[in-house]
Structure formats: structure tokens, C-alpha cells
Coordinates of C-alpha atoms in Angstrom, one line a residue:
M212 CA 31.1 -13.7 -44.4
A213 CA 33.3 -16.6 -45.7
L214 CA 36.3 -14.3 -45.1
L215 CA 36.1 -14.6 -41.3
V216 CA 38.8 -17.0 -40.1
S217 CA 36.5 -18.3 -37.4
S218 CA 33.9 -19.2 -40.0
W219 CA 36.1 -21.7 -42.0
S220 CA 39.2 -22.6 -40.0
N221 CA 37.7 -25.3 -37.7
G222 CA 39.2 -28.6 -38.8
V223 CA 41.5 -27.1 -41.5
Q224 CA 44.6 -29.3 -41.7
S225 CA 47.0 -26.8 -43.2
V226 CA 47.5 -23.1 -43.5
P227 CA 46.1 -21.6 -46.7
Q228 CA 48.7 -20.0 -49.0
D229 CA 47.4 -16.5 -48.5
Y230 CA 47.9 -16.8 -44.7
I231 CA 51.6 -18.1 -44.9
M232 CA 53.8 -15.3 -43.8
P233 CA 57.2 -14.6 -45.6
P234 CA 60.0 -16.2 -43.6
E235 CA 61.2 -12.9 -42.2
K236 CA 57.7 -12.2 -40.7
R237 CA 57.1 -15.6 -39.2
P238 CA 57.1 -16.0 -35.4
G239 CA 60.2 -18.2 -35.2
D240 CA 60.8 -21.5 -33.4
F241 CA 61.5 -20.2 -29.9
V242 CA 60.7 -17.1 -27.9
T243 CA 61.9 -16.6 -24.4
V244 CA 59.1 -15.9 -21.9
C245 CA 60.0 -12.6 -20.1
K246 CA 59.9 -13.1 -16.4
D247 CA 60.9 -9.4 -15.6
I248 CA 57.7 -7.6 -16.7
P249 CA 56.7 -5.6 -13.6
V250 CA 53.4 -6.5 -11.9
I251 CA 51.9 -3.5 -10.1
N252 CA 49.4 -4.1 -7.3
L253 CA 47.2 -1.0 -7.4
Q254 CA 46.1 -1.5 -3.8
N255 CA 49.7 -0.9 -2.5
D256 CA 51.1 2.4 -1.4
R257 CA 50.5 5.1 -4.1
S258 CA 53.9 6.6 -4.0
E259 CA 55.5 3.2 -4.3
N260 CA 53.2 2.4 -7.3
V261 CA 54.1 5.7 -9.0
Q262 CA 57.8 4.8 -8.9
Q263 CA 57.3 1.2 -10.0
I264 CA 55.1 2.3 -12.9
L265 CA 57.6 5.0 -14.0
K266 CA 60.4 2.5 -14.0
A267 CA 58.4 0.0 -16.0
C268 CA 57.5 2.7 -18.5
Q269 CA 61.1 3.6 -18.9
E270 CA 62.5 0.2 -19.2
F271 CA 59.7 -1.8 -20.9
G272 CA 56.9 0.6 -22.0
L273 CA 54.7 -2.1 -20.6
F274 CA 53.6 -3.6 -17.3
Q275 CA 50.7 -5.6 -15.7
V276 CA 48.3 -4.4 -13.0
I277 CA 46.4 -6.4 -10.4
N278 CA 43.8 -5.3 -7.9
H279 CA 42.9 -2.6 -10.3
G280 CA 39.2 -2.1 -9.5
V281 CA 37.7 -4.1 -12.3
S282 CA 36.1 -7.1 -10.6
E283 CA 37.0 -10.7 -11.3
E284 CA 33.4 -11.5 -12.0
M285 CA 33.2 -8.7 -14.5
M286 CA 36.4 -9.8 -16.3
A287 CA 35.2 -13.4 -16.4
G288 CA 31.8 -12.3 -17.7
I289 CA 33.2 -10.3 -20.5
R290 CA 35.4 -13.3 -21.6
V291 CA 32.3 -15.5 -21.7
L292 CA 30.4 -12.8 -23.6
Y293 CA 33.0 -12.6 -26.4
D294 CA 33.5 -16.4 -26.6
E295 CA 29.7 -16.5 -27.3
F296 CA 29.9 -13.7 -29.8
F297 CA 32.7 -15.2 -32.0
N298 CA 30.9 -18.6 -31.8
M299 CA 27.6 -17.3 -33.0
P300 CA 26.2 -18.4 -36.4
I301 CA 27.4 -16.3 -39.3
E302 CA 23.9 -14.9 -39.8
D303 CA 23.9 -13.3 -36.4
K304 CA 27.1 -11.3 -37.2
L305 CA 25.9 -9.8 -40.5
S306 CA 24.7 -6.6 -38.9
V307 CA 28.3 -5.5 -38.0
Y308 CA 30.4 -7.3 -40.5
S309 CA 32.4 -5.4 -43.1
E310 CA 35.0 -6.4 -45.6
N311 CA 36.6 -2.9 -45.2
F312 CA 37.6 -1.4 -41.9
G313 CA 35.7 1.7 -41.2
K314 CA 34.2 3.9 -38.5
G315 CA 31.5 2.8 -36.1
C316 CA 31.1 -0.8 -34.9
T317 CA 32.8 -3.2 -37.4
L318 CA 33.5 -6.9 -37.5
Y319 CA 36.3 -7.5 -39.9
T320 CA 39.1 -10.0 -40.6
S321 CA 42.9 -9.8 -40.7
G322 CA 44.1 -6.2 -41.0
L323 CA 42.9 -2.8 -41.9
N324 CA 42.2 -3.6 -45.6
Y325 CA 41.7 -7.3 -46.4
A326 CA 41.4 -6.8 -50.1
K327 CA 44.8 -5.1 -50.5
E328 CA 46.8 -7.4 -48.3
D329 CA 49.3 -9.8 -49.9
V330 CA 49.2 -12.1 -46.8
H331 CA 46.4 -12.1 -44.2
F332 CA 46.6 -12.3 -40.4
W333 CA 45.0 -15.3 -38.6
K334 CA 42.4 -13.2 -36.7
D335 CA 38.9 -11.7 -36.7
T336 CA 38.3 -8.3 -34.9
L337 CA 35.3 -6.6 -33.5
K338 CA 36.0 -2.9 -33.1
H339 CA 33.9 0.0 -31.8
G340 CA 33.9 3.2 -29.8
C341 CA 33.0 3.3 -26.1
H342 CA 32.8 6.9 -24.8
P343 CA 30.4 8.5 -24.4
L344 CA 28.3 5.4 -24.1
E345 CA 25.1 7.0 -25.3
E346 CA 26.8 8.0 -28.6
H347 CA 28.4 4.7 -29.4
S348 CA 26.4 1.8 -27.8
P349 CA 23.4 2.0 -30.2
S350 CA 25.8 0.7 -33.0
W351 CA 27.0 -2.2 -30.9
P352 CA 25.9 -5.8 -31.7
D353 CA 22.4 -6.9 -30.9
K354 CA 23.6 -10.3 -30.0
P355 CA 24.3 -11.7 -27.5
A356 CA 21.3 -9.9 -26.0
R357 CA 23.2 -8.7 -23.0
Y358 CA 26.0 -7.2 -25.0
R359 CA 25.2 -3.5 -24.6
E360 CA 24.5 -3.7 -20.9
E361 CA 27.5 -5.9 -20.0
V362 CA 30.0 -4.1 -22.2
G363 CA 28.6 -0.8 -21.0
R364 CA 29.4 -1.6 -17.4
Y365 CA 32.9 -2.9 -18.4
V366 CA 34.0 0.2 -20.3
V367 CA 33.0 2.5 -17.4
E368 CA 35.2 0.5 -14.9
V369 CA 38.1 0.3 -17.3
R370 CA 37.9 4.0 -17.8
K371 CA 38.2 4.6 -14.1
M372 CA 41.2 2.4 -13.9
G373 CA 42.8 4.0 -17.0
F374 CA 42.7 7.5 -15.6
K375 CA 44.0 6.3 -12.3
I376 CA 47.0 4.9 -14.1
L377 CA 47.5 7.9 -16.3
D378 CA 47.5 10.2 -13.3
M379 CA 50.2 8.1 -11.7
I380 CA 52.3 8.2 -14.9
G381 CA 51.9 11.9 -15.0
E382 CA 52.9 12.2 -11.4
G383 CA 56.0 10.1 -12.0
L384 CA 57.0 12.5 -14.8
G385 CA 56.4 15.5 -12.6
L386 CA 53.4 16.8 -14.6
T387 CA 50.3 18.5 -13.2
E388 CA 47.3 16.3 -12.1
G389 CA 45.0 15.5 -15.0
Y390 CA 47.6 16.5 -17.6
F391 CA 46.6 13.7 -19.9
A392 CA 42.8 14.5 -19.8
G393 CA 43.0 16.5 -23.0
V394 CA 44.5 13.7 -25.0
S395 CA 42.5 10.7 -23.7
Q396 CA 38.9 11.6 -24.4
E397 CA 38.5 8.9 -27.0
Q398 CA 38.0 5.4 -25.7
S399 CA 37.5 2.4 -28.1
M400 CA 37.8 -1.4 -28.0
A401 CA 39.2 -4.0 -30.3
I402 CA 38.4 -7.6 -29.5
N403 CA 40.8 -9.8 -31.4
H404 CA 39.8 -13.5 -31.9
Y405 CA 42.5 -15.9 -32.9
P406 CA 41.1 -19.4 -33.7
P407 CA 43.4 -22.5 -33.4
C408 CA 45.9 -22.5 -36.3
P409 CA 47.1 -25.8 -37.8
D410 CA 50.7 -24.5 -38.1
P411 CA 51.5 -21.5 -35.8
S412 CA 55.1 -21.4 -37.2
L413 CA 53.8 -20.2 -40.6
A414 CA 51.0 -17.8 -39.7
M415 CA 50.7 -14.6 -37.5
G416 CA 47.8 -13.4 -35.4
I417 CA 49.0 -9.8 -35.8
G418 CA 52.4 -8.4 -36.9
G419 CA 54.8 -6.3 -34.9
H420 CA 53.6 -2.7 -34.3
T421 CA 53.4 0.0 -31.7
D422 CA 50.0 1.6 -30.9
P423 CA 49.3 5.0 -32.3
N424 CA 47.4 6.1 -29.3
L425 CA 48.1 7.3 -25.7
I426 CA 47.7 4.0 -23.7
T427 CA 46.3 0.6 -24.2
F428 CA 44.8 -1.9 -21.7
L429 CA 44.7 -5.6 -22.6
Q430 CA 42.8 -8.4 -21.0
Q431 CA 44.0 -11.8 -22.0
D432 CA 43.7 -15.3 -20.7
Q433 CA 45.8 -17.3 -23.3
Y434 CA 49.4 -16.8 -24.2
G435 CA 50.0 -15.0 -27.4
L436 CA 51.4 -11.6 -26.7
Q437 CA 55.1 -10.9 -27.4
I438 CA 57.2 -7.8 -27.2
Q439 CA 60.4 -6.7 -28.8
K440 CA 63.1 -6.2 -26.1
D441 CA 66.9 -5.7 -26.8
G442 CA 66.4 -6.9 -30.4
K443 CA 64.6 -10.1 -29.4
W444 CA 61.0 -11.2 -29.2
M445 CA 59.9 -12.2 -25.7
G446 CA 56.6 -13.7 -24.6
I447 CA 54.3 -12.2 -21.9
D448 CA 52.5 -14.9 -19.9
P449 CA 49.0 -14.0 -18.8
I450 CA 48.3 -13.4 -15.1
P451 CA 44.8 -14.2 -13.9
N452 CA 42.6 -11.1 -13.6
A453 CA 45.4 -8.8 -14.6
F454 CA 45.5 -6.1 -17.3
V455 CA 48.5 -5.6 -19.5
V456 CA 49.2 -1.8 -19.8
N457 CA 51.0 -0.9 -23.0
L458 CA 52.2 2.7 -23.7
G459 CA 51.2 4.1 -27.1
Y460 CA 53.5 6.2 -29.3
L461 CA 51.8 9.4 -28.2
L462 CA 53.1 8.9 -24.6
K463 CA 56.6 8.5 -26.0
I464 CA 56.2 11.9 -27.8
I465 CA 54.6 13.7 -24.8
S466 CA 57.2 12.4 -22.4
N467 CA 60.0 13.6 -24.8
E468 CA 61.1 9.9 -25.1
K469 CA 61.5 9.5 -21.3
L470 CA 59.0 6.7 -21.7
K471 CA 59.1 3.8 -24.2
S472 CA 56.4 2.6 -26.5
V473 CA 57.1 -1.1 -27.1
E474 CA 56.8 -3.0 -30.3
H475 CA 54.5 -6.0 -29.8
R476 CA 52.8 -8.7 -31.8
G477 CA 50.3 -11.6 -31.4
V478 CA 51.1 -15.3 -32.2
T479 CA 48.7 -18.2 -32.7
N480 CA 48.6 -21.7 -31.3
S481 CA 47.3 -25.0 -32.5
T482 CA 45.2 -26.2 -29.5
A483 CA 43.0 -23.3 -28.3
S484 CA 41.4 -20.1 -29.5
R485 CA 42.6 -16.9 -28.0
T486 CA 40.5 -13.8 -27.5
S487 CA 42.2 -10.5 -26.5
I488 CA 40.0 -7.7 -25.1
V489 CA 41.8 -4.4 -25.9
T490 CA 40.8 -0.9 -24.7
F491 CA 42.5 2.1 -26.3
F492 CA 42.6 5.7 -24.8
G493 CA 43.6 8.5 -27.1
P494 CA 42.7 12.0 -28.4
N495 CA 39.3 12.8 -29.9
P496 CA 39.9 12.8 -33.7
G497 CA 37.1 15.3 -34.1
L498 CA 39.1 18.0 -32.3
P499 CA 42.2 20.0 -33.5
I500 CA 44.6 18.5 -31.0
V501 CA 48.3 19.1 -31.2
I502 CA 50.7 16.4 -29.9
E503 CA 54.1 17.6 -28.6
P504 CA 56.5 17.0 -25.8
A505 CA 55.3 18.4 -22.5
K506 CA 56.9 21.8 -22.0
K507 CA 57.9 20.9 -18.4
L508 CA 59.9 18.0 -19.8
V509 CA 61.9 20.1 -22.3
T510 CA 65.0 21.6 -20.7
S511 CA 68.5 22.7 -21.7
S512 CA 69.7 19.3 -20.6
S513 CA 66.8 17.5 -22.2
P514 CA 66.0 19.3 -25.5
Q515 CA 62.9 18.7 -27.5
I516 CA 63.1 15.5 -29.5
F517 CA 59.8 15.4 -31.4
K518 CA 58.0 17.9 -33.6
S519 CA 54.6 19.4 -32.7
I520 CA 52.1 17.7 -34.9
Q521 CA 48.3 17.7 -35.4
Y522 CA 46.9 14.4 -34.1
N523 CA 44.9 13.7 -37.3
D524 CA 47.9 14.2 -39.5
F525 CA 49.9 11.9 -37.1
I526 CA 47.4 9.1 -37.4
V527 CA 47.3 9.3 -41.2
N528 CA 51.1 9.3 -41.5
Y529 CA 51.6 6.7 -38.7
L530 CA 49.3 4.1 -40.3
A531 CA 50.9 4.6 -43.6
L532 CA 54.3 4.0 -42.0
L533 CA 53.0 0.8 -40.3
R534 CA 52.0 -0.6 -43.7
K535 CA 55.5 -0.2 -45.1
P536 CA 58.1 -3.0 -44.9
G537 CA 61.0 -2.5 -42.6
P538 CA 61.4 -1.6 -38.9
R539 CA 58.4 -0.3 -37.0
N540 CA 60.4 1.9 -34.5
G541 CA 63.5 4.0 -34.9
T542 CA 64.2 5.0 -38.5
A543 CA 60.7 4.3 -39.6
L544 CA 59.4 7.0 -37.3
D545 CA 62.1 9.6 -37.9
P546 CA 59.6 12.0 -39.6
Y547 CA 58.4 12.9 -36.1
R548 CA 61.8 13.7 -34.8
L549 CA 63.4 17.1 -35.0

């Protein structure tokens, strides 16, 4: 358990050598805060929202939503719950802790395989499946005692919001209603906890990446999220009671690159811990699902850009590519292009 950053970092005066990133992977001295990220009010006119969401997906691959149906009380409660979880004594976390990332409910530190990393990320992560609840909730943490009840209610409401937004993205692309249902059965959560870091210029919370799923919903209350835009890293300020909606690489493929999947990363700070509550939607890895551009979006003027691939093969290859040095987008992902 000594590996958990949250178990040893309190009061540390300098960043340990195995957490100091190479110069080219450090966050840099200054990042512009992006003021142009669209904020969509889901209580506004639907047709207007569809157009705003489509434009945001085309330009940024990311937007924020407010008045989305997940109550302020629920969002506040879930933040308190995860603060309690990561502040629990080490002994209370033993039941879900693992030094190797795996299936089921797992509490781990840094990246996907701590033992093989040259440099570690300044974070601890709790990750587990969410849907169907009866299948996954028995493996969730026993403490705090209300965990399963409270998180169970939260994932149901986030799922409702998620499918509402997916339907609007599909409508904006001209696809049939419910088009994404077959590639969004899997719902999982990753709760990333970034303790205060004595020198945020040397360490990283999580490195630049795009998500290998369909769509991601992020609840955050502290600054730390940055995106790559026009070759520069730009910060995304949190908005109270909003979700950041981030398109996964699968949506880029299915849309035949009409939509973007943005590269993003997480930085640390020296004064406060940050906990990001992330919900992923994607295909069920237990089913033989093929990912390919939607037939309706492939025309003589817009020829097919990506190959048809089995989802499980995509995940294996995609994660291997993310572990390699070099760019995360573009040339690094050429194996999926025709």
C-alpha cells in the first residue's frame, strides 16, 4: 500500500526522482486557459442544442454541459464521498487495492502497470464497472458504508444524461435515433485522485492521451484538465455543477472523422488535492463488435477514412500505441486509416 501517492505524499518537500518527468513531458511554465469551450444548457431548445453540440464536436471534440439532469445535491454528495474514500486509512482500502491494473474493481497508482513504468504519474485511481448495477456493484468498496447506494444512484443519472447527449450527437450527424446504443452498453468509472504536489512543474497527473472509448463524462471541481488545441496545451476551467463531455476515438472513427477526439492531460498543483470523477461509455468487450464509419456518412464526396476493426483488437492495439513515445494522434494512429 506504500505505493499509493496519497499514502505518503503529505508533507513531502520535493518530488521523488521516479516521479520527475523528462523535460519534454513536463507540463511547462504557462498554459493559456481556453475561454472558447462551448457550454451547452441542456434545458434550452433541443434543435439549438443539437447544432451547438455538433459544432463543438467538430471544432474541439469537447464541450461542457449544464442543467443536464444530475442534481447539484447528487454531484456535491459524490465529491464528498470520494474525498472520504481517498482519505480513509490504508487498511480500509486493502480490499480493492492492486499493484497491477486488472478487471473488476481496482484501486491502483500511477498508470496501467506501475512495475514497468520508468516514471510514475502523481495520482491514485479507483476504477470499476457500472452497468448493469447488479453485476458490478458487489465488487465495489465496502467503505464508506454508503458507497454502493450513493454511487448506484449517480451512475443511473449519468447514464440517462449520456444517452440524451449521444442521441443529440447522432441527430446532428444525420444518423437514426439510438444509433450509438450498440456501442455504448459498457459503462465504467475512473476516479482519479491527485494529491498536492511539491513541484507541479516536474510531475504530471496523467500524460497526454485520447480516450479509446465512445464518450467520456468528467465531473471536476479543481483546475487540472488541459487539452491540445492548434498545437498548444490549453486549460479548461471547471464550471460549478457542469460535466465536461469528451469524445472518445471511437466517435472519431464512426463519424468518419467529421468529429474530433481531443488529446488531453491532467496536471497537478501544490496547494490542493484534485479528484476527477470520470464516467466512460463504450462497447461491451464481451461481444464481437465491429467499429467502422457509419455507412450513411461514407459518400463519394466523403470516402471512408478508417478501416473496419474488431473492438477488442482495437483496444489491444490502441493501448499499445499509447504506451509508445511520440505523438498520440495523427501518425501514431495511422494503422486504423485506410
